[in-house]
Structure formats: C-alpha cells, structure tokens
C-alpha cells in the first residue's frame, strides 16, 4: 500500500530538539486506524506530561527508552511500547528526556479487532501490548524494532499500513452496529441519549451496554462523557467561553462542565488553560489530537524520576 503524505514539524532550542511527524493511515484501514504520529525528542531534562481522556485507544510503539505512566490508585508502569484503552481518568507520562517512537490512535472497536481482547478488561490500565492474548504473526516489539531500523517516517508509516492490514484480516471481527453506534456518539459529541443510540442501531439498552463494554471498553454513558469533554476542550481552546461551551456540549450549566472537567483531568477549565500557558508551554504539535488541547507539561523533580536507562543531570530546575 502506498504511504500517505507525511507532515513534519520540528524545533530546536536551549532545552534540546523535538520532531513530530503526522501521517494518515491508508484509506483501507480507516476509520478504525485513525492516525500515526512519529515522535523524536532529545531534551536536556526529563519530561512529565499529563494526558487527558480522549475518544480513542492508544498504541505507542517505542524505539528505545521507556516511559513511566501513572494513574491515580494504580502502581506506575514502566514500558517501551504501551497500549492504553479508552479511559475516564487522566494519566501522567514521564521519560528521561530522550524518546522516540510512533503513536497510533485507534477507534476502540478497531483495537478490539486487532488485539482480540475484551476492552473492558483494559479500561483505566496501561499494558505492554505483547502481553495481550492476541495471536499475531509479528509481535509488537518486533514491529517497533523494524520501524526503528527504517530511514524515515514515510517508510515507517508505510510499513504500519502493511502490518495493520495483515493483523486486521486475521483479527476478531467487531460488530458493525457497535462501530455505527460509536460513530453516532462521535458525530454528536456524546450528546445523543443512550436509549436513542440503542434505538438507532436496533438493540436494547442493555445489549448495547454489554457490547460496548466488550468492544469499546467503556459503557455508552461513560464513552459519551469522554466525547463531551473532548468537544468542550476543543471549543475552549478555540476561544469559546465556558458558559457557551457548556450549552453547546449538553452540560446542565457551567458548574456541571467544570465538575466534569476536573473529574476527568484533575483541573477546572480555567486551571487547565492557565497551565497550558505556564513556564513550560505545550507545543500544539505535541497534542495527541490535531486542533485540540489534550496535554499539559508538568513540573518534574529530578529525584522522582528513576526509569532504568535514563541519564540526566540533577542540577536543573523547571522554569
């Protein structure tokens, strides 16, 4: 399959260099495989980022150094390649300043097809994708090594197209009705009521909930919460007021928006916007979804970071 056009953004400064490469999967793989994002960071200090819930599953194919991912109430996971199912919880990712790999965003039902694992078993967890009970001819670790050996992002994305097409053909078929229900939720920004969603696909509410837990991970109500928050973040980032955003996204009022925002990110909308413009600002290219504020760069205390293989000086301070 021919590789798509790759758009690359890079920069260099006193703190080091960064590069992000965006590519679209082959049309044969869409909409299940949503996007490819190549990442190469060579920073002079560790980096700690908060990632907010989004309406996608995430597969990170790491090339070298590990990342450590923490969630409230769970022990941190230190992995080179990572799979994260949809979640209603924020996660904090940390690395020693050097990181490279490819982040693949998947619709949750496509992740079910590729990995054959009931998604409710993976909600609010971070796992090594090679520990999932799939029967793939090529392991994720082998795929990551093959990608790292290629000379450029275009070749890497082309290889991903080929491998995902093979995995897709051998995978567990997902339900067309689940995919249709998910598309309706996405198109309405999570505002369609669950009974109407069930009616649209010809299922009872209970059956819809059961199939969503299997192939999406979250139930339809929780998935709708994530998608409403996703739309709200996008509108707020575009300059919409909190009151207007609450009305447009189906929240009862501004207080309801603020409460949901804090429950799923740890910040109110105002706090989140202020943190995005803080001493360590986020490059728009670093956000996981184009045109949406999904991430925060957090302060790091050097003694808190102890991932094996990370090398950095302990004499710096943030800001």
Short mmCIF file of C-alpha atoms in Angstrom, two decimals:
data_model
loop_
_atom_site.label_atom_id
_atom_site.label_comp_id
_atom_site.label_asym_id
_atom_site.label_seq_id
_atom_site.Cartn_x
_atom_site.Cartn_y
_atom_site.Cartn_z
CA UNK A 1 0.00 0.00 0.00
CA UNK A 2 1.32 3.45 -0.88
CA UNK A 3 2.31 5.64 2.06
CA UNK A 4 0.37 8.83 2.67
CA UNK A 5 1.87 12.30 2.74
CA UNK A 6 3.80 12.96 5.94
CA UNK A 7 3.73 16.38 7.61
CA UNK A 8 6.71 17.03 9.88
CA UNK A 9 7.25 19.78 12.45
CA UNK A 10 10.47 20.19 14.35
CA UNK A 11 12.28 22.66 16.55
CA UNK A 12 15.46 23.21 18.48
CA UNK A 13 16.34 25.45 21.40
CA UNK A 14 18.37 25.70 24.58
CA UNK A 15 16.44 22.76 26.08
CA UNK A 16 17.06 20.36 23.19
CA UNK A 17 15.31 19.34 19.98
CA UNK A 18 11.97 17.80 19.02
CA UNK A 19 10.28 16.41 15.94
CA UNK A 20 6.71 15.31 15.28
CA UNK A 21 5.60 13.65 12.05
CA UNK A 22 1.88 13.26 11.26
CA UNK A 23 0.55 10.75 8.75
CA UNK A 24 -2.83 9.32 7.76
CA UNK A 25 -3.27 5.54 7.60
CA UNK A 26 -4.18 4.01 4.26
CA UNK A 27 -7.90 4.54 3.43
CA UNK A 28 -8.40 0.78 3.64
CA UNK A 29 -7.64 0.98 7.39
CA UNK A 30 -9.81 3.98 8.19
CA UNK A 31 -11.80 4.91 10.18
CA UNK A 32 -10.57 2.17 12.52
CA UNK A 33 -6.93 3.27 12.45
CA UNK A 34 -7.23 7.00 13.00
CA UNK A 35 -3.74 8.48 12.79
CA UNK A 36 0.02 7.96 13.00
CA UNK A 37 2.29 10.35 14.88
CA UNK A 38 6.04 9.94 14.84
CA UNK A 39 7.87 11.34 17.88
CA UNK A 40 11.55 12.10 18.40
CA UNK A 41 12.63 14.06 21.49
CA UNK A 42 16.19 14.86 22.53
CA UNK A 43 15.78 17.10 25.58
CA UNK A 44 18.33 18.05 28.23
CA UNK A 45 15.97 17.23 31.08
CA UNK A 46 13.19 14.78 31.94
CA UNK A 47 9.69 15.49 30.78
CA UNK A 48 6.47 14.85 32.68
CA UNK A 49 3.13 15.24 30.93
CA UNK A 50 -0.50 14.87 31.89
CA UNK A 51 -2.65 13.25 29.19
CA UNK A 52 -6.40 13.75 29.35
CA UNK A 53 -9.01 11.17 28.24
CA UNK A 54 -9.78 11.12 24.52
CA UNK A 55 -12.19 9.14 22.37
CA UNK A 56 -9.58 6.67 21.16
CA UNK A 57 -7.36 3.80 22.18
CA UNK A 58 -3.62 4.49 22.01
CA UNK A 59 -0.80 2.22 20.88
CA UNK A 60 2.73 3.60 21.41
CA UNK A 61 5.43 1.71 19.51
CA UNK A 62 8.59 2.75 21.34
CA UNK A 63 12.02 2.65 19.72
CA UNK A 64 14.39 2.90 22.69
CA UNK A 65 13.96 4.49 26.12
CA UNK A 66 10.98 3.52 28.31
CA UNK A 67 8.23 5.75 29.61
CA UNK A 68 6.66 5.57 33.04
CA UNK A 69 2.88 6.00 33.17
CA UNK A 70 0.96 6.66 36.38
CA UNK A 71 -2.74 6.75 37.16
CA UNK A 72 -4.45 7.53 40.45
CA UNK A 73 -4.86 4.42 42.55
CA UNK A 74 -2.50 2.27 40.45
CA UNK A 75 1.20 1.48 40.61
CA UNK A 76 3.23 3.12 37.80
CA UNK A 77 4.01 1.05 34.70
CA UNK A 78 7.42 1.39 33.00
CA UNK A 79 7.30 0.24 29.38
CA UNK A 80 8.91 0.87 25.99
CA UNK A 81 5.76 0.08 23.98
CA UNK A 82 2.37 0.81 25.52
CA UNK A 83 -1.30 0.11 24.91
CA UNK A 84 -3.99 2.22 26.63
CA UNK A 85 -7.69 1.54 26.15
CA UNK A 86 -10.24 4.38 26.43
CA UNK A 87 -10.41 5.83 29.92
CA UNK A 88 -12.21 8.39 32.03
CA UNK A 89 -9.04 9.07 34.06
CA UNK A 90 -6.03 11.25 33.30
CA UNK A 91 -2.59 9.66 33.12
CA UNK A 92 0.86 11.12 33.76
CA UNK A 93 3.66 10.01 31.45
CA UNK A 94 7.33 10.56 32.28
CA UNK A 95 10.59 9.95 30.46
CA UNK A 96 14.21 10.91 30.88
CA UNK A 97 14.27 13.47 28.07
CA UNK A 98 15.00 11.16 25.15
CA UNK A 99 12.08 9.44 23.48
CA UNK A 100 11.28 8.16 20.01
CA UNK A 101 8.54 6.04 18.55
CA UNK A 102 5.17 6.12 16.82
CA UNK A 103 1.84 6.78 18.49
CA UNK A 104 -1.13 5.16 16.76
CA UNK A 105 -4.67 6.25 17.61
CA UNK A 106 -7.33 3.58 17.12
CA UNK A 107 -11.08 3.62 17.40
CA UNK A 108 -11.81 1.31 20.36
CA UNK A 109 -13.67 -1.24 18.22
CA UNK A 110 -10.66 -1.41 15.88
CA UNK A 111 -8.40 -2.13 18.87
CA UNK A 112 -10.76 -4.98 19.75
CA UNK A 113 -10.33 -6.36 16.23
CA UNK A 114 -6.53 -6.00 16.18
CA UNK A 115 -5.86 -7.42 19.63
CA UNK A 116 -8.88 -9.66 20.21
CA UNK A 117 -9.14 -8.67 23.87
CA UNK A 118 -12.40 -7.60 25.56
CA UNK A 119 -11.76 -3.91 26.07
CA UNK A 120 -13.46 -3.71 29.50
CA UNK A 121 -10.52 -5.76 30.84
CA UNK A 122 -8.15 -2.93 29.86
CA UNK A 123 -10.08 0.20 30.91
CA UNK A 124 -8.05 2.64 33.05
CA UNK A 125 -4.97 0.44 32.64
CA UNK A 126 -1.62 0.67 30.88
CA UNK A 127 -0.31 -2.59 29.42
CA UNK A 128 2.53 -3.99 27.35
CA UNK A 129 0.78 -4.77 24.04
CA UNK A 130 2.75 -8.02 23.69
CA UNK A 131 1.08 -9.28 26.88
CA UNK A 132 -2.37 -9.08 25.30
CA UNK A 133 -3.69 -12.53 24.33
CA UNK A 134 -3.56 -11.97 20.57
CA UNK A 135 -2.19 -14.42 18.01
CA UNK A 136 -0.29 -12.04 15.74
CA UNK A 137 2.42 -13.32 13.42
CA UNK A 138 4.65 -10.39 14.36
CA UNK A 139 4.99 -9.20 17.96
CA UNK A 140 4.64 -5.52 18.76
CA UNK A 141 8.24 -5.49 19.98
CA UNK A 142 9.45 -6.92 16.66
CA UNK A 143 7.35 -4.39 14.76
CA UNK A 144 8.79 -1.50 16.80
CA UNK A 145 12.35 -2.70 16.10
CA UNK A 146 11.62 -2.96 12.37
CA UNK A 147 10.15 0.55 12.35
CA UNK A 148 13.15 1.99 14.19
CA UNK A 149 15.51 0.49 11.60
CA UNK A 150 13.83 2.27 8.67
CA UNK A 151 15.34 5.56 7.39
CA UNK A 152 12.32 7.88 7.63
CA UNK A 153 8.74 8.43 8.76
CA UNK A 154 7.21 7.82 5.33
CA UNK A 155 8.74 4.34 5.21
CA UNK A 156 7.68 3.65 8.79
CA UNK A 157 4.08 4.66 8.20
CA UNK A 158 4.03 2.55 5.02
CA UNK A 159 5.18 -0.50 7.00
CA UNK A 160 2.47 0.16 9.59
CA UNK A 161 -0.13 0.19 6.82
CA UNK A 162 1.05 -3.22 5.61
CA UNK A 163 1.26 -4.81 9.06
CA UNK A 164 -2.08 -3.46 10.28
CA UNK A 165 -3.77 -4.71 7.09
CA UNK A 166 -2.48 -8.23 7.84
CA UNK A 167 -3.45 -8.01 11.52
CA UNK A 168 -6.88 -6.71 10.57
CA UNK A 169 -7.51 -9.62 8.19
CA UNK A 170 -6.54 -12.11 10.91
CA UNK A 171 -8.27 -10.30 13.78
CA UNK A 172 -11.53 -10.75 15.65
CA UNK A 173 -14.34 -9.05 13.67
CA UNK A 174 -16.03 -6.23 15.54
CA UNK A 175 -19.75 -5.57 15.36
CA UNK A 176 -20.91 -3.24 12.60
CA UNK A 177 -23.61 -1.98 14.99
CA UNK A 178 -21.01 -1.13 17.63
CA UNK A 179 -18.99 0.76 15.01
CA UNK A 180 -22.16 2.59 13.89
CA UNK A 181 -23.12 3.46 17.47
CA UNK A 182 -19.60 4.73 18.16
CA UNK A 183 -19.69 6.87 15.02
CA UNK A 184 -23.02 8.38 16.12
CA UNK A 185 -21.59 9.19 19.54
CA UNK A 186 -18.54 10.83 17.97
CA UNK A 187 -20.59 12.77 15.42
CA UNK A 188 -22.86 14.19 18.13
CA UNK A 189 -20.02 14.92 20.55
CA UNK A 190 -21.51 12.49 23.06
CA UNK A 191 -24.83 14.34 23.22
CA UNK A 192 -27.13 11.61 21.86
CA UNK A 193 -29.10 9.93 24.70
CA UNK A 194 -28.24 6.27 25.26
CA UNK A 195 -31.85 5.00 24.69
CA UNK A 196 -31.94 6.79 21.33
CA UNK A 197 -28.49 5.41 20.46
CA UNK A 198 -29.72 1.89 21.16
CA UNK A 199 -32.83 2.51 19.05
CA UNK A 200 -30.72 3.81 16.15
CA UNK A 201 -28.76 0.54 15.95
CA UNK A 202 -31.71 -1.75 16.72
CA UNK A 203 -30.62 -3.04 20.13
CA UNK A 204 -31.97 -2.85 23.66
CA UNK A 205 -30.10 -0.52 26.02
CA UNK A 206 -28.78 -3.49 28.00
CA UNK A 207 -27.46 -5.23 24.88
CA UNK A 208 -25.82 -2.00 23.70
CA UNK A 209 -24.16 -1.61 27.08
CA UNK A 210 -22.84 -5.18 27.03
CA UNK A 211 -21.42 -4.90 23.52
CA UNK A 212 -19.88 -1.50 24.28
CA UNK A 213 -18.08 -2.89 27.31
CA UNK A 214 -16.76 -5.74 25.18
CA UNK A 215 -15.64 -3.76 22.12
CA UNK A 216 -15.29 -0.16 23.35
CA UNK A 217 -14.31 -0.78 26.99
CA UNK A 218 -16.43 1.99 28.44
CA UNK A 219 -20.21 1.76 28.56
CA UNK A 220 -22.07 4.15 26.22
CA UNK A 221 -22.79 6.64 29.03
CA UNK A 222 -19.13 6.82 30.10
CA UNK A 223 -18.00 7.00 26.47
CA UNK A 224 -20.39 9.90 25.92
CA UNK A 225 -18.84 11.71 28.92
CA UNK A 226 -15.38 11.42 27.36
CA UNK A 227 -16.59 12.66 23.97
CA UNK A 228 -18.45 15.61 25.53
CA UNK A 229 -15.28 16.57 27.38
CA UNK A 230 -13.28 16.21 24.18
CA UNK A 231 -15.59 18.57 22.33
CA UNK A 232 -15.58 21.01 25.26
CA UNK A 233 -11.77 21.14 25.30
CA UNK A 234 -11.74 21.83 21.58
CA UNK A 235 -14.27 24.67 21.87
CA UNK A 236 -12.50 26.22 24.85
CA UNK A 237 -9.17 26.06 23.00
CA UNK A 238 -10.86 27.87 20.09
CA UNK A 239 -11.82 30.74 22.42
CA UNK A 240 -15.41 29.81 23.25
CA UNK A 241 -16.49 30.93 26.73
CA UNK A 242 -17.16 28.33 29.42
CA UNK A 243 -20.86 29.23 29.54
CA UNK A 244 -21.26 28.92 25.76
CA UNK A 245 -19.26 25.68 25.74
CA UNK A 246 -21.43 24.17 28.46
CA UNK A 247 -24.59 24.98 26.49
CA UNK A 248 -23.21 23.69 23.17
CA UNK A 249 -21.91 20.42 24.64
CA UNK A 250 -25.02 19.46 26.56
CA UNK A 251 -23.88 20.17 30.12
CA UNK A 252 -26.53 21.35 32.56
CA UNK A 253 -24.60 24.55 33.23
CA UNK A 254 -21.09 25.95 33.61
CA UNK A 255 -20.69 24.32 37.05
CA UNK A 256 -21.52 20.92 35.54
CA UNK A 257 -18.87 21.45 32.83
CA UNK A 258 -16.30 22.50 35.42
CA UNK A 259 -17.06 19.47 37.61
CA UNK A 260 -16.77 17.00 34.73
CA UNK A 261 -13.61 18.69 33.50
CA UNK A 262 -12.00 18.36 36.94
CA UNK A 263 -13.19 14.77 37.43
CA UNK A 264 -11.54 13.63 34.19
CA UNK A 265 -8.45 15.87 34.06
CA UNK A 266 -7.77 16.97 37.64
CA UNK A 267 -8.18 20.64 36.59
CA UNK A 268 -11.01 23.09 36.11
CA UNK A 269 -11.21 24.60 32.59
CA UNK A 270 -9.58 27.82 33.84
CA UNK A 271 -6.78 25.96 35.63
CA UNK A 272 -6.16 23.80 32.57
CA UNK A 273 -5.92 26.82 30.24
CA UNK A 274 -3.57 28.62 32.62
CA UNK A 275 -1.34 25.56 32.97
CA UNK A 276 -1.16 25.28 29.16
CA UNK A 277 0.33 28.78 29.07
CA UNK A 278 2.69 28.26 32.02
CA UNK A 279 6.51 28.38 32.16
CA UNK A 280 6.75 25.09 30.22
CA UNK A 281 4.15 25.54 27.49
CA UNK A 282 2.87 22.72 25.28
CA UNK A 283 3.71 22.80 21.59
CA UNK A 284 0.47 22.31 19.59
CA UNK A 285 2.27 19.55 17.67
CA UNK A 286 2.63 17.61 20.92
CA UNK A 287 -1.12 17.25 21.46
CA UNK A 288 -2.47 13.81 20.65
CA UNK A 289 -5.42 15.13 18.61
CA UNK A 290 -4.96 17.83 15.99
CA UNK A 291 -6.66 21.10 16.92
CA UNK A 292 -7.41 20.08 20.49
CA UNK A 293 -5.70 20.75 23.82
CA UNK A 294 -5.11 17.25 25.22
CA UNK A 295 -1.91 17.59 27.25
CA UNK A 296 -0.15 19.53 29.99
CA UNK A 297 3.58 19.67 30.67
CA UNK A 298 4.04 19.28 34.43
CA UNK A 299 6.96 20.30 36.64
CA UNK A 300 9.42 17.49 37.37
CA UNK A 301 11.52 16.92 40.47
CA UNK A 302 14.66 15.04 39.41
CA UNK A 303 14.66 12.65 42.37
CA UNK A 304 11.15 11.50 41.39
CA UNK A 305 12.33 10.06 38.07
CA UNK A 306 14.16 6.76 38.15
CA UNK A 307 13.34 4.88 34.95
CA UNK A 308 16.22 2.49 34.11
CA UNK A 309 18.33 3.73 31.21
CA UNK A 310 17.52 7.43 31.73
CA UNK A 311 20.56 9.68 32.11
CA UNK A 312 20.28 13.32 33.13
CA UNK A 313 21.80 15.92 35.38
CA UNK A 314 20.17 16.52 38.79
CA UNK A 315 21.13 20.19 38.97
CA UNK A 316 18.37 21.75 36.86
CA UNK A 317 15.08 23.29 37.92
CA UNK A 318 11.86 23.81 35.97
CA UNK A 319 11.25 27.27 34.62
#
